[in-house]
């Protein structure tokens, strides 16, 4: 039985989300059909506002509210500007913030280097990171890219570029699940990785 077009459209859109297969997409679509009107309306409104209401911090490229040039972390005088934690994704910022153990600032690369996928330094926010460190006032850069092949490769590349700038370079301690994503690590593991961070050797 072919689904009526509005349902079909929703199912197809949901299927494009990560981790959602055709079965889950259908189940969600039927759930929304039966749910009270305000749920569908709230959801539609939130989705529409997502793109217009969010922008990226001009300093660290974390998410920021529309019309703001800086994110809440860069804007806070409580956060140490001499310490920069480099991560792949804004979700990694959220994960590290949940530990409540970090009081420096961040730099979000928006991905990792991947020669196979054709992602080079110019596709990431690397130029902006170098400029921040070159501007001075930075003591330490924590390379907190994911403990994966691409993440390690990116950290090694950044080390090479940042080393001549005379800044302390550290990498999160081992113990994070290898090949995994920072954002999925639990709070205790992240805390330990942050506290046990080590100088990055060649
Ligand atoms: Zn920021």
mmCIF file of C-alpha atoms and ligand atoms in Angstrom:
data_model
loop_
_atom_site.group_PDB
_atom_site.id
_atom_site.type_symbol
_atom_site.label_atom_id
_atom_site.label_comp_id
_atom_site.label_asym_id
_atom_site.label_seq_id
_atom_site.Cartn_x
_atom_site.Cartn_y
_atom_site.Cartn_z
ATOM 1 C CA UNK A 1 0.000 0.000 0.000
ATOM 2 C CA UNK A 2 1.586 3.297 -1.062
ATOM 3 C CA UNK A 3 1.517 5.879 1.719
ATOM 4 C CA UNK A 4 -0.283 9.175 1.129
ATOM 5 C CA UNK A 5 2.162 11.791 -0.080
ATOM 6 C CA UNK A 6 2.495 13.870 3.129
ATOM 7 C CA UNK A 7 3.434 10.747 5.086
ATOM 8 C CA UNK A 8 5.788 9.603 2.369
ATOM 9 C CA UNK A 9 7.557 12.966 2.376
ATOM 10 C CA UNK A 10 8.039 12.845 6.130
ATOM 11 C CA UNK A 11 9.309 9.265 6.060
ATOM 12 C CA UNK A 12 11.816 10.146 3.336
ATOM 13 C CA UNK A 13 13.066 13.195 5.239
ATOM 14 C CA UNK A 14 13.427 11.232 8.496
ATOM 15 C CA UNK A 15 15.328 8.463 6.703
ATOM 16 C CA UNK A 16 18.047 10.939 5.861
ATOM 17 C CA UNK A 17 18.866 11.443 9.551
ATOM 18 C CA UNK A 18 21.832 9.520 10.987
ATOM 19 C CA UNK A 19 20.925 6.235 12.657
ATOM 20 C CA UNK A 20 17.361 6.183 11.304
ATOM 21 C CA UNK A 21 16.390 3.392 8.930
ATOM 22 C CA UNK A 22 13.149 3.017 6.939
ATOM 23 C CA UNK A 23 11.371 1.180 9.779
ATOM 24 C CA UNK A 24 12.139 3.778 12.431
ATOM 25 C CA UNK A 25 11.295 6.554 9.973
ATOM 26 C CA UNK A 26 7.834 5.056 9.350
ATOM 27 C CA UNK A 27 7.266 4.536 13.053
ATOM 28 C CA UNK A 28 8.188 8.136 13.844
ATOM 29 C CA UNK A 29 6.040 9.485 11.023
ATOM 30 C CA UNK A 30 2.972 7.553 12.223
ATOM 31 C CA UNK A 31 3.690 8.611 15.791
ATOM 32 C CA UNK A 32 3.671 12.265 14.724
ATOM 33 C CA UNK A 33 0.459 11.740 12.770
ATOM 34 C CA UNK A 34 -1.308 10.495 15.897
ATOM 35 C CA UNK A 35 0.366 12.926 18.322
ATOM 36 C CA UNK A 36 -1.358 16.127 19.476
ATOM 37 C CA UNK A 37 -1.152 19.000 16.960
ATOM 38 C CA UNK A 38 1.171 21.073 19.113
ATOM 39 C CA UNK A 39 3.955 18.494 18.948
ATOM 40 C CA UNK A 40 4.152 18.648 15.151
ATOM 41 C CA UNK A 41 3.899 22.438 15.299
ATOM 42 C CA UNK A 42 6.643 22.773 17.948
ATOM 43 C CA UNK A 43 8.867 20.430 15.984
ATOM 44 C CA UNK A 44 8.326 22.250 12.687
ATOM 45 C CA UNK A 45 8.984 25.602 14.332
ATOM 46 C CA UNK A 46 12.154 24.370 16.073
ATOM 47 C CA UNK A 47 13.471 22.956 12.787
ATOM 48 C CA UNK A 48 12.806 26.186 10.924
ATOM 49 C CA UNK A 49 14.475 28.268 13.636
ATOM 50 C CA UNK A 50 17.476 25.976 13.827
ATOM 51 C CA UNK A 51 19.161 27.372 10.742
ATOM 52 C CA UNK A 52 18.125 30.990 11.148
ATOM 53 C CA UNK A 53 18.654 31.166 14.908
ATOM 54 C CA UNK A 54 22.113 29.650 15.114
ATOM 55 C CA UNK A 55 25.383 31.008 13.883
ATOM 56 C CA UNK A 56 29.055 30.217 14.550
ATOM 57 C CA UNK A 57 31.387 32.038 16.908
ATOM 58 C CA UNK A 58 33.828 34.169 14.927
ATOM 59 C CA UNK A 59 36.566 33.365 17.435
ATOM 60 C CA UNK A 60 36.340 29.603 18.030
ATOM 61 C CA UNK A 61 33.617 28.422 15.571
ATOM 62 C CA UNK A 62 31.512 26.866 18.294
ATOM 63 C CA UNK A 63 27.770 27.430 17.913
ATOM 64 C CA UNK A 64 26.445 30.841 18.962
ATOM 65 C CA UNK A 65 23.049 32.504 18.965
ATOM 66 C CA UNK A 66 21.994 34.450 15.840
ATOM 67 C CA UNK A 67 23.312 37.997 15.784
ATOM 68 C CA UNK A 68 26.137 37.157 18.172
ATOM 69 C CA UNK A 69 29.708 37.267 16.986
ATOM 70 C CA UNK A 70 31.020 35.281 19.965
ATOM 71 C CA UNK A 71 29.818 32.152 21.736
ATOM 72 C CA UNK A 72 29.025 32.148 25.457
ATOM 73 C CA UNK A 73 32.426 30.617 26.279
ATOM 74 C CA UNK A 74 34.547 33.139 24.345
ATOM 75 C CA UNK A 75 32.388 35.888 25.779
ATOM 76 C CA UNK A 76 32.931 34.826 29.382
ATOM 77 C CA UNK A 77 35.650 36.676 31.333
ATOM 78 C CA UNK A 78 35.836 33.610 33.606
ATOM 79 C CA UNK A 79 37.296 31.451 30.853
ATOM 80 C CA UNK A 80 41.086 31.368 30.512
ATOM 81 C CA UNK A 81 42.065 32.756 27.082
ATOM 82 C CA UNK A 82 45.577 31.268 27.429
ATOM 83 C CA UNK A 83 44.286 27.715 27.121
ATOM 84 C CA UNK A 84 42.713 26.457 23.890
ATOM 85 C CA UNK A 85 41.198 23.011 23.497
ATOM 86 C CA UNK A 86 40.962 21.970 19.843
ATOM 87 C CA UNK A 87 38.037 19.695 18.992
ATOM 88 C CA UNK A 88 36.461 18.371 15.801
ATOM 89 C CA UNK A 89 32.847 19.176 16.496
ATOM 90 C CA UNK A 90 30.586 21.481 18.568
ATOM 91 C CA UNK A 91 29.229 18.277 20.177
ATOM 92 C CA UNK A 92 32.711 17.651 21.608
ATOM 93 C CA UNK A 93 32.512 21.060 23.275
ATOM 94 C CA UNK A 94 29.269 19.957 24.926
ATOM 95 C CA UNK A 95 30.867 16.701 26.088
ATOM 96 C CA UNK A 96 33.874 18.482 27.613
ATOM 97 C CA UNK A 97 31.670 21.141 29.204
ATOM 98 C CA UNK A 98 29.692 18.395 30.949
ATOM 99 C CA UNK A 99 32.839 17.440 32.892
ATOM 100 C CA UNK A 100 32.791 20.928 34.498
ATOM 101 C CA UNK A 101 36.564 20.551 34.808
ATOM 102 C CA UNK A 102 37.760 22.753 31.958
ATOM 103 C CA UNK A 103 37.956 26.517 32.202
ATOM 104 C CA UNK A 104 39.851 27.376 29.041
ATOM 105 C CA UNK A 105 38.469 28.149 25.616
ATOM 106 C CA UNK A 106 37.919 26.014 22.531
ATOM 107 C CA UNK A 107 38.598 25.912 18.846
ATOM 108 C CA UNK A 108 36.212 23.862 16.719
ATOM 109 C CA UNK A 109 37.768 22.530 13.499
ATOM 110 C CA UNK A 110 34.488 21.252 12.003
ATOM 111 C CA UNK A 111 35.925 17.911 11.013
ATOM 112 C CA UNK A 112 39.242 16.105 10.813
ATOM 113 C CA UNK A 113 41.842 15.786 8.088
ATOM 114 C CA UNK A 114 41.163 12.848 5.822
ATOM 115 C CA UNK A 115 43.241 12.394 2.673
ATOM 116 C CA UNK A 116 40.924 9.549 1.619
ATOM 117 C CA UNK A 117 37.832 11.742 1.753
ATOM 118 C CA UNK A 118 39.738 14.673 0.301
ATOM 119 C CA UNK A 119 39.499 16.791 3.444
ATOM 120 C CA UNK A 120 42.588 18.969 3.637
ATOM 121 C CA UNK A 121 43.642 21.759 6.017
ATOM 122 C CA UNK A 122 41.815 24.405 3.985
ATOM 123 C CA UNK A 123 38.471 22.637 4.543
ATOM 124 C CA UNK A 124 38.863 22.973 8.314
ATOM 125 C CA UNK A 125 39.228 25.973 10.618
ATOM 126 C CA UNK A 126 43.001 25.457 10.855
ATOM 127 C CA UNK A 127 44.079 28.801 9.426
ATOM 128 C CA UNK A 128 41.957 30.530 12.063
ATOM 129 C CA UNK A 129 43.524 28.424 14.836
ATOM 130 C CA UNK A 130 47.045 29.338 13.715
ATOM 131 C CA UNK A 131 46.036 33.002 13.614
ATOM 132 C CA UNK A 132 44.686 32.819 17.173
ATOM 133 C CA UNK A 133 47.923 31.319 18.480
ATOM 134 C CA UNK A 134 50.070 33.709 16.424
ATOM 135 C CA UNK A 135 48.181 36.644 17.919
ATOM 136 C CA UNK A 136 49.786 35.729 21.264
ATOM 137 C CA UNK A 137 48.557 35.172 24.795
ATOM 138 C CA UNK A 138 48.097 31.418 24.346
ATOM 139 C CA UNK A 139 50.146 29.186 26.698
ATOM 140 C CA UNK A 140 48.812 25.771 25.857
ATOM 141 C CA UNK A 141 46.870 24.108 23.065
ATOM 142 C CA UNK A 142 45.178 20.817 23.955
ATOM 143 C CA UNK A 143 44.737 18.716 20.827
ATOM 144 C CA UNK A 144 41.498 16.947 21.652
ATOM 145 C CA UNK A 145 40.623 15.555 18.250
ATOM 146 C CA UNK A 146 38.987 12.108 18.344
ATOM 147 C CA UNK A 147 41.116 9.045 19.180
ATOM 148 C CA UNK A 148 40.668 7.753 15.634
ATOM 149 C CA UNK A 149 42.946 7.462 12.616
ATOM 150 C CA UNK A 150 41.819 10.844 11.257
ATOM 151 C CA UNK A 151 41.848 12.455 14.702
ATOM 152 C CA UNK A 152 45.409 11.314 15.425
ATOM 153 C CA UNK A 153 46.521 12.386 11.971
ATOM 154 C CA UNK A 154 44.949 15.822 12.487
ATOM 155 C CA UNK A 155 46.629 16.194 15.895
ATOM 156 C CA UNK A 156 50.011 15.271 14.401
ATOM 157 C CA UNK A 157 49.524 17.788 11.598
ATOM 158 C CA UNK A 158 48.533 20.540 14.038
ATOM 159 C CA UNK A 159 51.502 19.742 16.231
ATOM 160 C CA UNK A 160 53.782 20.287 13.269
ATOM 161 C CA UNK A 161 52.171 23.617 12.438
ATOM 162 C CA UNK A 162 51.936 24.883 16.022
ATOM 163 C CA UNK A 163 55.324 23.734 17.316
ATOM 164 C CA UNK A 164 57.281 26.621 15.707
ATOM 165 C CA UNK A 165 54.967 29.073 17.512
ATOM 166 C CA UNK A 166 56.478 28.065 20.855
ATOM 167 C CA UNK A 167 53.250 27.045 22.544
ATOM 168 C CA UNK A 168 52.829 24.039 24.868
ATOM 169 C CA UNK A 169 51.103 21.210 23.006
ATOM 170 C CA UNK A 170 49.262 18.431 24.789
ATOM 171 C CA UNK A 171 47.073 15.530 23.737
ATOM 172 C CA UNK A 172 44.270 13.996 25.822
ATOM 173 C CA UNK A 173 45.455 10.948 27.769
ATOM 174 C CA UNK A 174 44.902 7.524 26.298
ATOM 175 C CA UNK A 175 42.017 5.603 27.781
ATOM 176 C CA UNK A 176 39.409 7.114 25.532
ATOM 177 C CA UNK A 177 37.882 4.323 23.475
ATOM 178 C CA UNK A 178 40.090 4.018 20.383
ATOM 179 C CA UNK A 179 38.371 4.821 17.121
ATOM 180 C CA UNK A 180 35.536 6.350 19.087
ATOM 181 C CA UNK A 181 34.078 9.792 19.243
ATOM 182 C CA UNK A 182 34.838 12.193 22.059
ATOM 183 C CA UNK A 183 31.162 13.044 22.303
ATOM 184 C CA UNK A 184 30.274 9.461 23.282
ATOM 185 C CA UNK A 185 32.878 9.150 26.037
ATOM 186 C CA UNK A 186 31.435 9.171 29.532
ATOM 187 C CA UNK A 187 32.146 12.010 31.942
ATOM 188 C CA UNK A 188 34.629 10.119 34.145
ATOM 189 C CA UNK A 189 36.687 8.944 31.180
ATOM 190 C CA UNK A 190 36.787 12.464 29.746
ATOM 191 C CA UNK A 191 37.737 13.943 33.107
ATOM 192 C CA UNK A 192 40.604 11.478 33.428
ATOM 193 C CA UNK A 193 41.737 12.089 29.838
ATOM 194 C CA UNK A 194 41.740 15.841 30.424
ATOM 195 C CA UNK A 195 43.554 15.682 33.782
ATOM 196 C CA UNK A 196 46.138 13.206 32.439
ATOM 197 C CA UNK A 197 46.859 15.036 29.209
ATOM 198 C CA UNK A 198 50.438 14.656 28.035
ATOM 199 C CA UNK A 199 52.996 16.634 26.109
ATOM 200 C CA UNK A 200 52.745 15.723 22.495
ATOM 201 C CA UNK A 201 55.914 14.021 21.319
ATOM 202 C CA UNK A 202 56.960 13.473 17.760
HETATM 203 ZN ZN1 LIG B 1 33.684 30.973 20.801
#
